[in-house]
CSV table of C-alpha atoms and ligand atoms in Angstrom, one decimal:
chain,number,residue,atom,x,y,z
A,1,MET,CA,-62.2,91.7,76.4
A,2,SER,CA,-62.9,92.5,73.1
A,3,ARG,CA,-66.4,91.6,71.7
A,4,SER,CA,-65.1,89.3,69.4
A,5,ARG,CA,-64.1,86.9,72.0
A,6,THR,CA,-67.6,85.9,72.6
A,7,ASN,CA,-68.8,82.7,71.0
A,8,LEU,CA,-72.6,83.4,71.4
A,9,GLY,CA,-74.5,84.4,68.6
A,10,THR,CA,-77.0,87.6,69.4
A,11,GLY,CA,-80.1,85.4,69.2
A,12,GLU,CA,-78.9,83.5,72.1
A,13,LEU,CA,-78.9,86.6,74.3
A,14,LEU,CA,-82.3,87.9,73.3
A,15,VAL,CA,-83.7,88.6,76.7
A,16,GLU,CA,-87.0,90.8,76.8
A,17,LEU,CA,-86.6,93.8,79.0
A,18,ARG,CA,-89.8,95.5,80.5
A,19,ARG,CA,-89.4,98.9,81.3
A,20,ASP,CA,-93.0,99.2,82.6
A,21,LEU,CA,-92.5,96.8,85.5
A,22,SER,CA,-91.1,98.0,88.8
A,23,VAL,CA,-88.7,95.1,88.9
A,24,PRO,CA,-85.4,96.4,88.4
A,25,LEU,CA,-83.6,95.8,84.7
A,26,HIS,CA,-80.7,94.2,86.3
A,27,GLN,CA,-83.1,91.6,87.9
A,28,GLN,CA,-84.9,91.1,84.5
A,29,LEU,CA,-81.6,90.6,82.7
A,30,GLU,CA,-80.4,87.9,85.4
A,31,SER,CA,-83.7,86.3,85.1
A,32,GLY,CA,-83.5,86.2,81.5
A,33,ILE,CA,-79.9,84.7,81.3
A,34,ARG,CA,-80.7,82.4,84.0
A,35,ASP,CA,-83.7,80.8,82.3
A,36,ARG,CA,-81.5,80.8,79.0
A,37,ILE,CA,-78.7,78.5,80.8
A,38,ARG,CA,-81.2,76.5,82.6
A,39,GLN,CA,-83.0,75.9,79.0
A,40,GLY,CA,-79.6,74.9,77.4
A,41,LEU,CA,-80.1,77.5,75.2
A,42,LEU,CA,-76.9,79.1,76.7
A,43,ARG,CA,-74.3,76.0,76.2
A,44,ALA,CA,-71.8,75.4,79.4
A,45,GLY,CA,-68.4,77.3,78.5
A,46,ALA,CA,-69.8,79.8,76.4
A,47,VAL,CA,-68.3,83.1,76.7
A,48,MET,CA,-70.7,85.6,77.4
A,49,PRO,CA,-70.6,88.9,75.7
A,50,ALA,CA,-68.4,91.9,77.0
A,51,THR,CA,-70.6,93.9,79.6
A,52,ARG,CA,-70.0,97.4,77.5
A,53,ALA,CA,-71.0,95.5,74.4
A,54,LEU,CA,-74.4,93.9,76.0
A,55,ALA,CA,-75.3,97.2,77.4
A,56,THR,CA,-75.1,99.0,74.3
A,57,ASP,CA,-77.1,96.2,72.3
A,58,LEU,CA,-79.8,96.7,75.2
A,59,GLY,CA,-79.9,99.8,75.6
A,60,LEU,CA,-78.7,99.8,79.2
A,61,SER,CA,-76.1,101.5,81.4
A,62,ARG,CA,-73.1,99.1,81.7
A,63,GLY,CA,-73.7,99.1,85.6
A,64,VAL,CA,-77.0,97.1,84.9
A,65,VAL,CA,-75.2,94.3,83.0
A,66,VAL,CA,-72.2,94.3,85.7
A,67,GLU,CA,-74.6,93.6,88.3
A,68,ALA,CA,-76.5,91.1,86.7
A,69,TYR,CA,-73.4,89.3,85.8
A,70,GLN,CA,-72.3,89.4,89.5
A,71,GLN,CA,-75.2,88.0,90.8
A,72,LEU,CA,-75.3,85.1,88.3
A,73,VAL,CA,-71.3,84.6,89.0
A,74,ALA,CA,-72.5,84.5,92.8
A,75,GLU,CA,-75.2,81.8,91.9
A,76,GLY,CA,-72.6,79.8,90.1
A,77,TYR,CA,-74.6,80.3,86.6
A,78,LEU,CA,-71.5,82.1,85.1
A,79,VAL,CA,-67.9,82.1,86.0
A,80,SER,CA,-65.7,85.1,85.5
A,81,ARG,CA,-62.2,84.0,84.2
A,82,THR,CA,-59.0,85.6,84.5
A,83,GLY,CA,-58.4,87.9,81.4
A,84,GLY,CA,-61.5,89.8,82.4
A,85,TYR,CA,-64.3,87.7,80.3
A,86,THR,CA,-67.3,85.7,81.9
A,87,GLN,CA,-68.4,82.1,81.0
A,88,VAL,CA,-71.3,80.2,81.3
A,89,ALA,CA,-70.3,77.9,84.1
A,90,PRO,CA,-69.6,74.2,83.2
A,91,ALA,CA,-72.9,72.1,83.9
A,92,ALA,CA,-70.9,70.3,86.7
A,93,ALA,CA,-71.2,73.1,88.7
A,94,GLY,CA,-74.5,71.9,89.8
A,95,ILE,CA,-76.9,74.0,87.7
A,96,GLN,CA,-80.0,72.6,86.6
A,97,VAL,CA,-79.9,72.6,82.5
A,98,GLU,CA,-82.7,70.9,80.5
A,99,GLN,CA,-82.0,67.4,79.0
A,100,LYS,CA,-80.7,68.5,76.0
A,101,SER,CA,-77.4,70.4,77.2
A,102,ALA,CA,-77.2,67.9,80.1
A,103,ALA,CA,-77.0,65.0,77.5
A,104,ALA,CA,-74.5,66.9,75.8
A,105,THR,CA,-71.8,67.2,78.7
A,106,GLY,CA,-71.8,63.3,78.8
A,107,GLU,CA,-73.0,60.4,80.9
A,108,PRO,CA,-75.5,61.2,83.9
A,109,PRO,CA,-73.6,60.4,87.1
A,110,ARG,CA,-73.8,56.7,88.1
A,111,ILE,CA,-74.8,57.8,91.7
A,112,ASP,CA,-76.8,61.1,92.1
A,113,PHE,CA,-77.2,63.2,95.3
A,114,LYS,CA,-79.7,65.4,93.4
A,115,TYR,CA,-82.1,66.8,95.5
A,116,SER,CA,-86.1,66.7,94.7
A,117,LYS,CA,-86.4,63.1,93.8
A,118,PRO,CA,-88.4,61.0,96.5
A,119,ASP,CA,-88.2,57.2,96.0
A,120,VAL,CA,-91.2,56.7,93.3
A,121,SER,CA,-90.6,53.2,93.2
A,122,GLN,CA,-92.5,52.9,96.3
A,123,PHE,CA,-95.6,54.7,95.2
A,124,PRO,CA,-98.5,53.1,96.6
A,125,ARG,CA,-99.9,51.6,93.2
A,126,ALA,CA,-102.3,49.2,94.8
A,127,ALA,CA,-104.1,51.7,96.9
A,128,TRP,CA,-104.0,54.1,94.4
A,129,LEU,CA,-105.6,51.8,91.9
A,130,ARG,CA,-108.2,51.0,94.4
A,131,SER,CA,-109.4,54.5,94.6
A,132,ILE,CA,-109.3,55.1,91.0
A,133,ARG,CA,-111.5,52.2,90.7
A,134,LYS,CA,-113.9,53.3,93.2
A,135,VAL,CA,-113.9,56.9,91.7
A,136,LEU,CA,-114.5,55.6,88.0
A,137,ASN,CA,-117.1,53.3,89.5
A,138,GLU,CA,-119.0,56.3,91.5
A,139,THR,CA,-118.3,59.5,90.1
A,140,PRO,CA,-121.7,60.9,88.5
A,141,ASN,CA,-121.4,62.6,85.3
A,142,ARG,CA,-121.9,66.1,86.4
A,143,SER,CA,-118.8,66.0,88.2
A,144,LEU,CA,-117.1,65.7,84.9
A,145,ALA,CA,-118.3,69.2,83.9
A,146,TYR,CA,-115.8,72.1,83.9
A,147,LEU,CA,-114.8,72.7,87.7
A,148,ASP,CA,-114.8,75.5,90.0
A,149,GLY,CA,-111.5,77.1,89.7
A,150,ARG,CA,-110.6,76.0,93.5
A,151,GLY,CA,-110.9,72.3,92.5
A,152,THR,CA,-113.2,69.5,93.5
A,153,ALA,CA,-115.1,69.7,96.8
A,154,GLU,CA,-114.0,66.2,97.9
A,155,LEU,CA,-110.4,67.0,97.7
A,156,ARG,CA,-110.8,70.2,99.4
A,157,GLU,CA,-112.7,68.7,102.3
A,158,ALA,CA,-110.2,65.5,102.7
A,159,LEU,CA,-107.4,67.7,102.8
A,160,ALA,CA,-108.7,70.3,104.9
A,161,ASP,CA,-109.5,67.7,107.5
A,162,TYR,CA,-106.0,66.2,106.9
A,163,LEU,CA,-104.1,69.3,107.2
A,164,ASN,CA,-106.1,70.6,110.5
A,165,ARG,CA,-105.1,67.1,112.1
A,166,VAL,CA,-101.6,66.6,111.0
A,167,ARG,CA,-100.5,70.2,110.2
A,168,GLY,CA,-102.2,72.5,113.0
A,169,THR,CA,-103.6,74.4,110.1
A,170,SER,CA,-106.8,76.2,110.1
A,171,ALA,CA,-108.2,75.3,106.6
A,172,ARG,CA,-111.9,75.5,105.5
A,173,PRO,CA,-112.7,73.5,102.3
A,174,GLU,CA,-114.1,76.9,101.0
A,175,ASN,CA,-110.6,78.5,101.5
A,176,MET,CA,-108.7,75.8,99.7
A,177,LEU,CA,-107.5,75.6,96.2
A,178,ILE,CA,-106.1,72.7,94.2
A,179,CYS,CA,-103.4,73.4,91.9
A,180,ASN,CA,-100.7,71.6,89.9
A,181,GLY,CA,-98.1,71.8,92.3
A,182,PHE,CA,-96.3,74.5,94.2
A,183,ALA,CA,-95.2,75.6,90.9
A,184,GLN,CA,-98.3,76.6,89.7
A,185,GLY,CA,-99.9,77.5,92.9
A,186,SER,CA,-97.1,79.9,93.7
A,187,ARG,CA,-96.9,81.4,90.1
A,188,LEU,CA,-100.7,82.2,90.2
A,189,LEU,CA,-100.3,83.5,93.6
A,190,LEU,CA,-97.5,85.7,92.7
A,191,GLN,CA,-99.5,87.1,89.7
A,192,VAL,CA,-102.6,87.7,91.9
A,193,LEU,CA,-100.3,89.5,94.1
A,194,ALA,CA,-98.6,91.6,91.8
A,195,ALA,CA,-101.9,92.4,90.2
A,196,ALA,CA,-103.2,93.6,93.5
A,197,GLY,CA,-100.5,96.1,93.9
A,198,TYR,CA,-97.8,93.9,96.0
A,199,ARG,CA,-94.3,95.1,94.8
A,200,ARG,CA,-91.5,93.5,96.9
A,201,LEU,CA,-91.3,89.4,97.7
A,202,ALA,CA,-88.9,88.8,100.4
A,203,VAL,CA,-87.1,85.1,100.2
A,204,GLU,CA,-84.8,83.3,102.5
A,205,ASP,CA,-81.3,83.7,101.8
A,206,PRO,CA,-80.2,81.0,100.7
A,207,SER,CA,-83.3,79.4,99.3
A,208,ASP,CA,-84.5,77.4,96.0
A,209,ASN,CA,-84.1,79.8,93.3
A,210,GLU,CA,-86.6,79.0,90.9
A,211,VAL,CA,-89.5,80.9,92.5
A,212,ARG,CA,-87.1,84.2,92.2
A,213,ASP,CA,-87.5,84.2,88.5
A,214,VAL,CA,-91.3,83.3,88.8
A,215,ALA,CA,-91.6,86.6,90.8
A,216,THR,CA,-89.8,88.8,88.7
A,217,LYS,CA,-91.6,87.6,85.8
A,218,ALA,CA,-94.8,88.4,87.7
A,219,GLY,CA,-93.5,92.0,88.4
A,220,LEU,CA,-92.3,91.7,91.7
A,221,GLU,CA,-88.8,92.7,93.0
A,222,THR,CA,-87.4,90.2,95.0
A,223,VAL,CA,-84.8,90.4,98.2
A,224,GLY,CA,-83.1,88.1,100.1
A,225,VAL,CA,-83.4,87.9,104.0
A,226,PRO,CA,-80.7,85.9,106.4
A,227,VAL,CA,-81.6,82.6,107.5
A,228,LEU,CA,-80.5,81.9,111.1
A,229,GLU,CA,-80.6,78.4,112.9
A,230,THR,CA,-84.0,79.7,114.2
A,231,GLY,CA,-85.2,80.3,110.7
A,232,LEU,CA,-85.8,83.6,108.9
A,233,GLU,CA,-84.1,86.9,110.7
A,234,VAL,CA,-87.3,88.8,111.2
A,235,GLU,CA,-85.5,91.7,112.1
A,236,ALA,CA,-84.1,92.0,108.8
A,237,LEU,CA,-87.4,91.1,107.4
A,238,GLU,CA,-88.9,94.4,109.0
A,239,ARG,CA,-85.9,96.6,107.2
A,240,SER,CA,-86.3,95.0,103.6
A,241,GLY,CA,-89.2,96.8,102.7
A,242,ALA,CA,-90.9,93.8,101.2
A,243,ASP,CA,-94.8,93.4,101.6
A,244,VAL,CA,-94.9,89.5,100.9
A,245,VAL,CA,-92.4,86.9,102.3
A,246,LEU,CA,-91.8,83.1,101.3
A,247,VAL,CA,-90.9,80.8,103.9
A,248,THR,CA,-90.1,77.2,104.5
A,249,ALA,CA,-90.6,77.4,108.3
A,250,ALA,CA,-90.9,74.0,109.1
A,251,HIS,CA,-87.8,72.6,107.4
A,252,GLN,CA,-85.6,75.5,105.9
A,253,PHE,CA,-84.7,74.5,102.2
A,254,PRO,CA,-81.5,74.2,101.9
A,255,THR,CA,-80.1,74.8,105.6
A,256,GLY,CA,-82.5,72.3,107.2
A,257,ALA,CA,-83.2,74.9,110.0
A,258,VAL,CA,-86.9,75.0,111.9
A,259,ALA,CA,-88.3,78.4,112.4
A,260,SER,CA,-88.4,78.8,116.3
A,261,ALA,CA,-91.6,79.9,118.1
A,262,ARG,CA,-90.2,83.2,118.2
A,263,THR,CA,-89.6,83.5,114.6
A,264,ARG,CA,-93.0,82.2,113.8
A,265,ALA,CA,-94.4,84.7,116.2
A,266,GLY,CA,-92.6,87.4,114.8
A,267,LEU,CA,-93.7,86.5,111.1
A,268,VAL,CA,-97.2,86.6,112.4
A,269,ALA,CA,-96.4,90.0,114.2
A,270,TRP,CA,-94.7,91.6,111.1
A,271,ALA,CA,-97.8,90.4,108.7
A,272,THR,CA,-100.4,91.8,110.7
A,273,LYS,CA,-98.7,95.1,111.8
A,274,HIS,CA,-98.0,96.0,108.1
A,275,ASP,CA,-101.2,94.2,106.5
A,276,VAL,CA,-99.0,92.4,104.5
A,277,LEU,CA,-98.7,88.5,103.6
A,278,VAL,CA,-96.5,85.3,104.7
A,279,ILE,CA,-96.4,82.2,102.1
A,280,GLU,CA,-95.5,79.2,104.1
A,281,ASP,CA,-94.2,76.5,101.7
A,282,ASP,CA,-94.7,73.2,103.6
A,283,TYR,CA,-93.0,71.0,101.2
A,284,ASP,CA,-91.7,68.2,103.3
A,285,ALA,CA,-93.2,68.5,106.9
A,286,GLU,CA,-94.5,64.9,106.6
A,287,TYR,CA,-91.1,63.4,107.1
A,288,ARG,CA,-89.8,64.2,110.6
A,289,TYR,CA,-87.4,61.4,112.1
A,290,ASP,CA,-86.5,62.4,115.7
A,291,ARG,CA,-89.6,64.8,116.8
A,292,GLU,CA,-92.8,66.0,115.7
A,293,PRO,CA,-93.0,68.9,113.2
A,294,ILE,CA,-93.8,72.5,114.2
A,295,GLY,CA,-97.2,73.4,113.6
A,296,ALA,CA,-98.1,75.5,110.5
A,297,ILE,CA,-97.7,79.3,111.1
A,298,GLN,CA,-101.1,79.6,108.7
A,299,GLY,CA,-102.8,77.9,112.0
A,300,LEU,CA,-101.6,81.2,113.9
A,301,ALA,CA,-103.0,83.7,111.5
A,302,PRO,CA,-105.3,82.1,108.6
A,303,GLU,CA,-105.9,85.7,107.2
A,304,SER,CA,-102.3,86.6,107.0
A,305,VAL,CA,-100.6,83.7,105.8
A,306,VAL,CA,-100.7,81.5,102.5
A,307,TYR,CA,-100.2,77.6,103.4
A,308,ALA,CA,-99.0,75.9,100.4
A,309,GLY,CA,-98.6,72.0,100.3
A,310,THR,CA,-97.5,69.5,97.6
A,311,ALA,CA,-97.8,65.8,96.9
A,312,SER,CA,-94.3,65.9,95.2
A,313,LYS,CA,-92.2,64.6,98.1
A,314,THR,CA,-94.8,62.4,99.7
A,315,LEU,CA,-95.9,60.4,96.4
A,316,ALA,CA,-94.6,61.4,93.3
A,317,PRO,CA,-93.7,65.0,91.7
A,318,GLY,CA,-95.3,63.3,88.5
A,319,LEU,CA,-98.7,63.8,90.2
A,320,ARG,CA,-98.5,67.5,89.9
A,321,LEU,CA,-100.7,67.8,93.0
A,322,GLY,CA,-100.5,70.9,94.9
A,323,TRP,CA,-103.0,72.9,97.3
A,324,LEU,CA,-103.3,76.3,98.9
A,325,ILE,CA,-105.2,77.4,101.9
A,326,LEU,CA,-105.8,81.1,101.1
A,327,PRO,CA,-107.1,83.9,103.2
A,328,SER,CA,-110.5,84.8,102.4
A,329,ARG,CA,-109.7,88.0,100.1
A,330,LEU,CA,-107.5,85.8,97.8
A,331,VAL,CA,-110.1,83.1,97.3
A,332,GLU,CA,-111.9,84.9,94.4
A,333,PRO,CA,-108.9,86.0,92.5
A,334,MET,CA,-107.0,83.0,93.0
A,335,SER,CA,-110.0,81.0,91.7
A,336,THR,CA,-110.5,83.2,88.7
A,337,ALA,CA,-106.5,82.9,88.0
A,338,LYS,CA,-106.9,79.1,87.9
A,339,VAL,CA,-109.8,78.9,85.8
A,340,LEU,CA,-107.9,81.6,83.4
A,341,ASP,CA,-104.6,79.3,83.4
A,342,ASP,CA,-105.8,75.8,82.7
A,343,ARG,CA,-109.9,75.5,83.6
A,344,GLY,CA,-108.6,73.5,86.9
A,345,SER,CA,-106.7,70.3,87.5
A,346,PRO,CA,-107.7,67.0,86.2
A,347,VAL,CA,-110.7,65.9,87.9
A,348,PHE,CA,-110.1,62.2,88.4
A,349,ASP,CA,-106.6,62.7,89.6
A,350,GLN,CA,-108.3,64.9,92.4
A,351,LEU,CA,-111.1,62.5,93.2
A,352,THR,CA,-108.9,59.9,93.3
A,353,PHE,CA,-106.3,61.4,95.7
A,354,ALA,CA,-109.5,62.8,97.9
A,355,ASP,CA,-110.4,58.9,98.3
A,356,PHE,CA,-106.8,58.1,99.0
A,357,VAL,CA,-106.6,60.8,101.6
A,358,ALA,CA,-110.1,60.0,102.9
A,359,ARG,CA,-109.5,56.3,103.5
A,360,GLY,CA,-106.5,56.7,105.4
A,361,GLU,CA,-104.1,55.5,102.9
A,362,PHE,CA,-102.2,58.6,102.6
A,363,ASP,CA,-101.1,58.2,106.3
A,364,ARG,CA,-100.3,54.8,106.0
A,365,HIS,CA,-98.0,55.2,103.2
A,366,LEU,CA,-96.3,58.1,105.0
A,367,ARG,CA,-96.0,55.7,108.0
A,368,ARG,CA,-94.2,53.1,106.0
A,369,MET,CA,-92.0,55.8,104.0
A,370,ARG,CA,-90.9,57.5,107.1
A,371,PRO,CA,-88.4,54.9,108.4
A,372,ARG,CA,-87.0,54.2,105.3
A,373,TYR,CA,-86.1,57.7,104.5
A,374,ARG,CA,-84.8,57.8,108.0
A,375,ARG,CA,-82.6,54.9,107.5
A,376,LEU,CA,-81.3,56.4,104.4
A,377,ARG,CA,-80.5,59.5,106.3
A,378,ASP,CA,-78.7,58.0,109.1
A,379,THR,CA,-76.6,55.9,106.6
A,380,LEU,CA,-75.6,59.2,104.9
A,381,VAL,CA,-75.1,61.2,107.9
A,382,GLY,CA,-73.1,58.0,109.4
A,383,ARG,CA,-70.8,57.8,106.5
A,384,LEU,CA,-70.3,61.2,106.1
A,385,THR,CA,-68.9,61.5,109.9
A,386,GLU,CA,-66.6,58.3,109.3
A,387,ARG,CA,-65.0,59.2,105.8
A,388,VAL,CA,-65.6,63.2,105.5
A,389,PRO,CA,-65.9,64.4,109.1
A,390,ASP,CA,-65.0,67.6,108.4
A,391,LEU,CA,-68.4,67.8,106.3
A,392,VAL,CA,-70.6,68.4,109.0
A,393,PRO,CA,-74.2,68.0,108.6
A,394,ILE,CA,-76.6,70.8,109.8
A,395,GLY,CA,-80.1,71.0,110.2
A,396,VAL,CA,-83.0,68.8,111.7
A,397,SER,CA,-83.3,65.3,110.9
A,398,ALA,CA,-86.0,65.7,108.6
A,399,GLY,CA,-86.7,65.6,104.9
A,400,LEU,CA,-85.1,64.2,101.8
A,401,HIS,CA,-81.9,66.4,101.9
A,402,VAL,CA,-79.0,67.2,104.1
A,403,MET,CA,-76.7,70.2,103.8
A,404,THR,CA,-73.0,70.6,104.7
A,405,TRP,CA,-70.7,73.5,104.7
A,406,LEU,CA,-67.4,72.8,102.9
A,407,PRO,CA,-64.2,73.4,104.8
A,408,PRO,CA,-62.2,76.5,103.7
A,409,ASP,CA,-59.7,74.7,101.7
A,410,LEU,CA,-62.2,73.3,99.2
A,411,THR,CA,-64.5,75.0,96.6
A,412,GLU,CA,-67.9,73.9,95.3
A,413,ALA,CA,-66.7,73.7,92.0
A,414,ALA,CA,-63.6,71.9,92.6
A,415,VAL,CA,-65.5,69.3,94.7
A,416,THR,CA,-68.5,68.8,92.2
A,417,ASN,CA,-65.9,68.6,89.1
A,418,ALA,CA,-64.0,65.8,91.1
A,419,ALA,CA,-67.0,64.0,92.1
A,420,LEU,CA,-68.1,63.9,88.5
A,421,GLU,CA,-65.3,62.5,87.3
A,422,ARG,CA,-65.7,59.6,89.6
A,423,GLY,CA,-69.2,59.3,88.1
A,424,LEU,CA,-70.6,61.1,91.3
A,425,GLY,CA,-73.3,63.8,91.3
A,426,VAL,CA,-72.8,66.4,94.6
A,427,TYR,CA,-74.4,69.9,94.0
A,428,GLY,CA,-73.1,73.3,95.5
A,429,LEU,CA,-75.0,75.8,97.2
A,430,ALA,CA,-74.1,78.4,94.8
A,431,PRO,CA,-77.4,78.8,93.1
A,432,TYR,CA,-79.3,79.1,96.5
A,433,TRP,CA,-77.7,82.6,97.6
A,434,VAL,CA,-79.6,85.6,96.9
A,435,GLU,CA,-78.1,88.6,97.7
A,436,LYS,CA,-74.3,87.8,97.5
A,437,ALA,CA,-72.3,84.3,97.2
A,438,GLY,CA,-72.4,82.9,100.8
A,439,PRO,CA,-69.9,80.4,102.4
A,440,GLU,CA,-69.4,77.2,100.1
A,441,GLY,CA,-71.2,74.2,101.0
A,442,LEU,CA,-73.3,71.1,99.5
A,443,VAL,CA,-76.7,69.8,99.5
A,444,PHE,CA,-77.1,66.2,99.2
A,445,GLY,CA,-80.6,64.5,98.2
A,446,TYR,CA,-81.1,60.8,99.4
A,447,GLY,CA,-84.8,60.2,98.8
A,448,ASN,CA,-84.4,58.0,95.7
A,449,LEU,CA,-80.9,56.2,96.7
A,450,THR,CA,-80.3,52.9,98.2
A,451,GLU,CA,-78.1,52.3,101.4
A,452,PRO,CA,-75.5,50.6,99.3
A,453,ALA,CA,-75.6,53.6,96.6
A,454,ILE,CA,-75.0,55.9,99.4
A,455,VAL,CA,-72.2,54.2,101.3
A,456,GLU,CA,-70.4,54.1,97.5
A,457,GLY,CA,-71.2,57.6,97.0
A,458,ILE,CA,-69.7,59.0,100.1
A,459,ASP,CA,-66.7,56.7,99.6
A,460,LEU,CA,-66.3,58.3,96.0
A,461,LEU,CA,-66.7,61.6,97.8
A,462,ALA,CA,-64.1,61.0,100.2
A,463,ASP,CA,-61.7,59.8,97.4
A,464,ALA,CA,-62.3,62.9,95.5
A,465,LEU,CA,-61.7,65.3,98.3
A,466,GLY,CA,-58.4,63.2,99.3
A,467,SER,CA,-57.0,63.5,95.7
A,468,LEU,CA,-58.2,67.3,95.8
A,469,ARG,CA,-56.2,67.9,99.0
A,470,ARG,CA,-53.0,66.0,97.6
A,471,GLN,CA,-52.9,68.3,94.6
B,501,PLP,C1,-88.6,74.2,98.4
B,501,PLP,C2,-89.5,73.3,97.8
B,501,PLP,N1,-91.0,73.8,97.7
B,501,PLP,C3,-91.8,73.2,96.8
B,501,PLP,C4,-91.3,72.1,96.0
B,501,PLP,C5,-92.6,71.4,95.3
B,501,PLP,O1,-92.8,71.8,94.1
B,501,PLP,P1,-94.0,71.2,93.2
B,501,PLP,O2,-95.4,70.9,94.2
B,501,PLP,O3,-94.0,72.1,91.9
B,501,PLP,O4,-93.4,69.7,92.4
B,501,PLP,C6,-90.2,71.8,95.7
B,501,PLP,C7,-89.6,70.4,95.3
B,501,PLP,O5,-88.6,70.3,95.1
B,501,PLP,C8,-88.9,72.6,96.9
B,501,PLP,O6,-87.8,72.0,96.7
């Protein structure tokens, strides 16, 4: 393909490559392009420069650019077209782009199965207000000074008690750190680990894609390790050469698998044998509908596991409240990193949440939300079974999302596009594959939908699949 075919200005592809990092250049290039697509700086449908031309511009070998393009095609960010050129995928392929470019592609879907939205209309405002009032009335002036990098003692104590009781962790207030959600906690942690000499992060394949970019920016290589029905494949982790692994053991995102006792023991054995680290992202363990959640791995090996929790699924993502339980050796560097990053999370929010947890309001809120989410999930699974029985839900009855594989005659791109034409947002698995594109599937978030909207959404999906199959 000639270079003139591209409709991108050179400025749109400015990707900073750092040759002093151990992160391979193709991963840095991937991460840079992925970011620019997400930020809407590379428009849906834009034609990418030819690999040879881009390689020359960036002073890279062509193979590096080819590898980066191939990975981004596998993830669904780019599509390769007949005629040998590569385009930014249409936004409908399910890639998260920021508002600017999403708006340019037209109306948002009327019914949207996008994941990561709990039902914030159920935020316990009255109970939260009682805690705010109490905190404002009772907090002494001295608590309004700059904070310990770990956060307020009150919240660390309340959360340590709660997690030890409910999640089987072995938390001590002095080993806890309050952060602005998993996003900040994981970013600071990966930066601290990279500075301490860690080199390679293993992630579940498939898994949430954002953290991979964060790891690359921190200077860590990432490697995908397959997920089985019993959780991460520990034998493959052994072979991966990783010195830190990130797992969603209690409810794998996106497959919904639960790590078996054998997998959890295997992860602990791997970490202790090689003196390496497990990061346990326990993002939605509070929502189990037909069984008790498995206990946190952190409780088995507190000095080999970083436990990460968040209020984003249980209360609201906008709160930006998250917490880490750290092995002793990471407390001081993480606390310093948090102070350098933002001088600590807002003190009244922390104290309000501490009071809310300590007074049992958090437990009460979860007891109220569990049956609501369970009803939504049952409605979704029931309607899928009725209307599109070849989309079989996998994973345990838990959390705020359901995954299904797609039958071989359907592709994610075709299904998501046909759904969007009907005002329906459904999302493919492509962005979550790490090493190479895997089987096609869909992830349905249902947390902020109503039962009638779910029923109507699945009916629209059945209609979309019917018309695709008739074509
Ligand atoms: C796998 C996973 N972990 C953690 C989180 C929570 O992130 P945060 O606490 O930054 O909102 C999410 C949110 O969608 C998630 O999908």
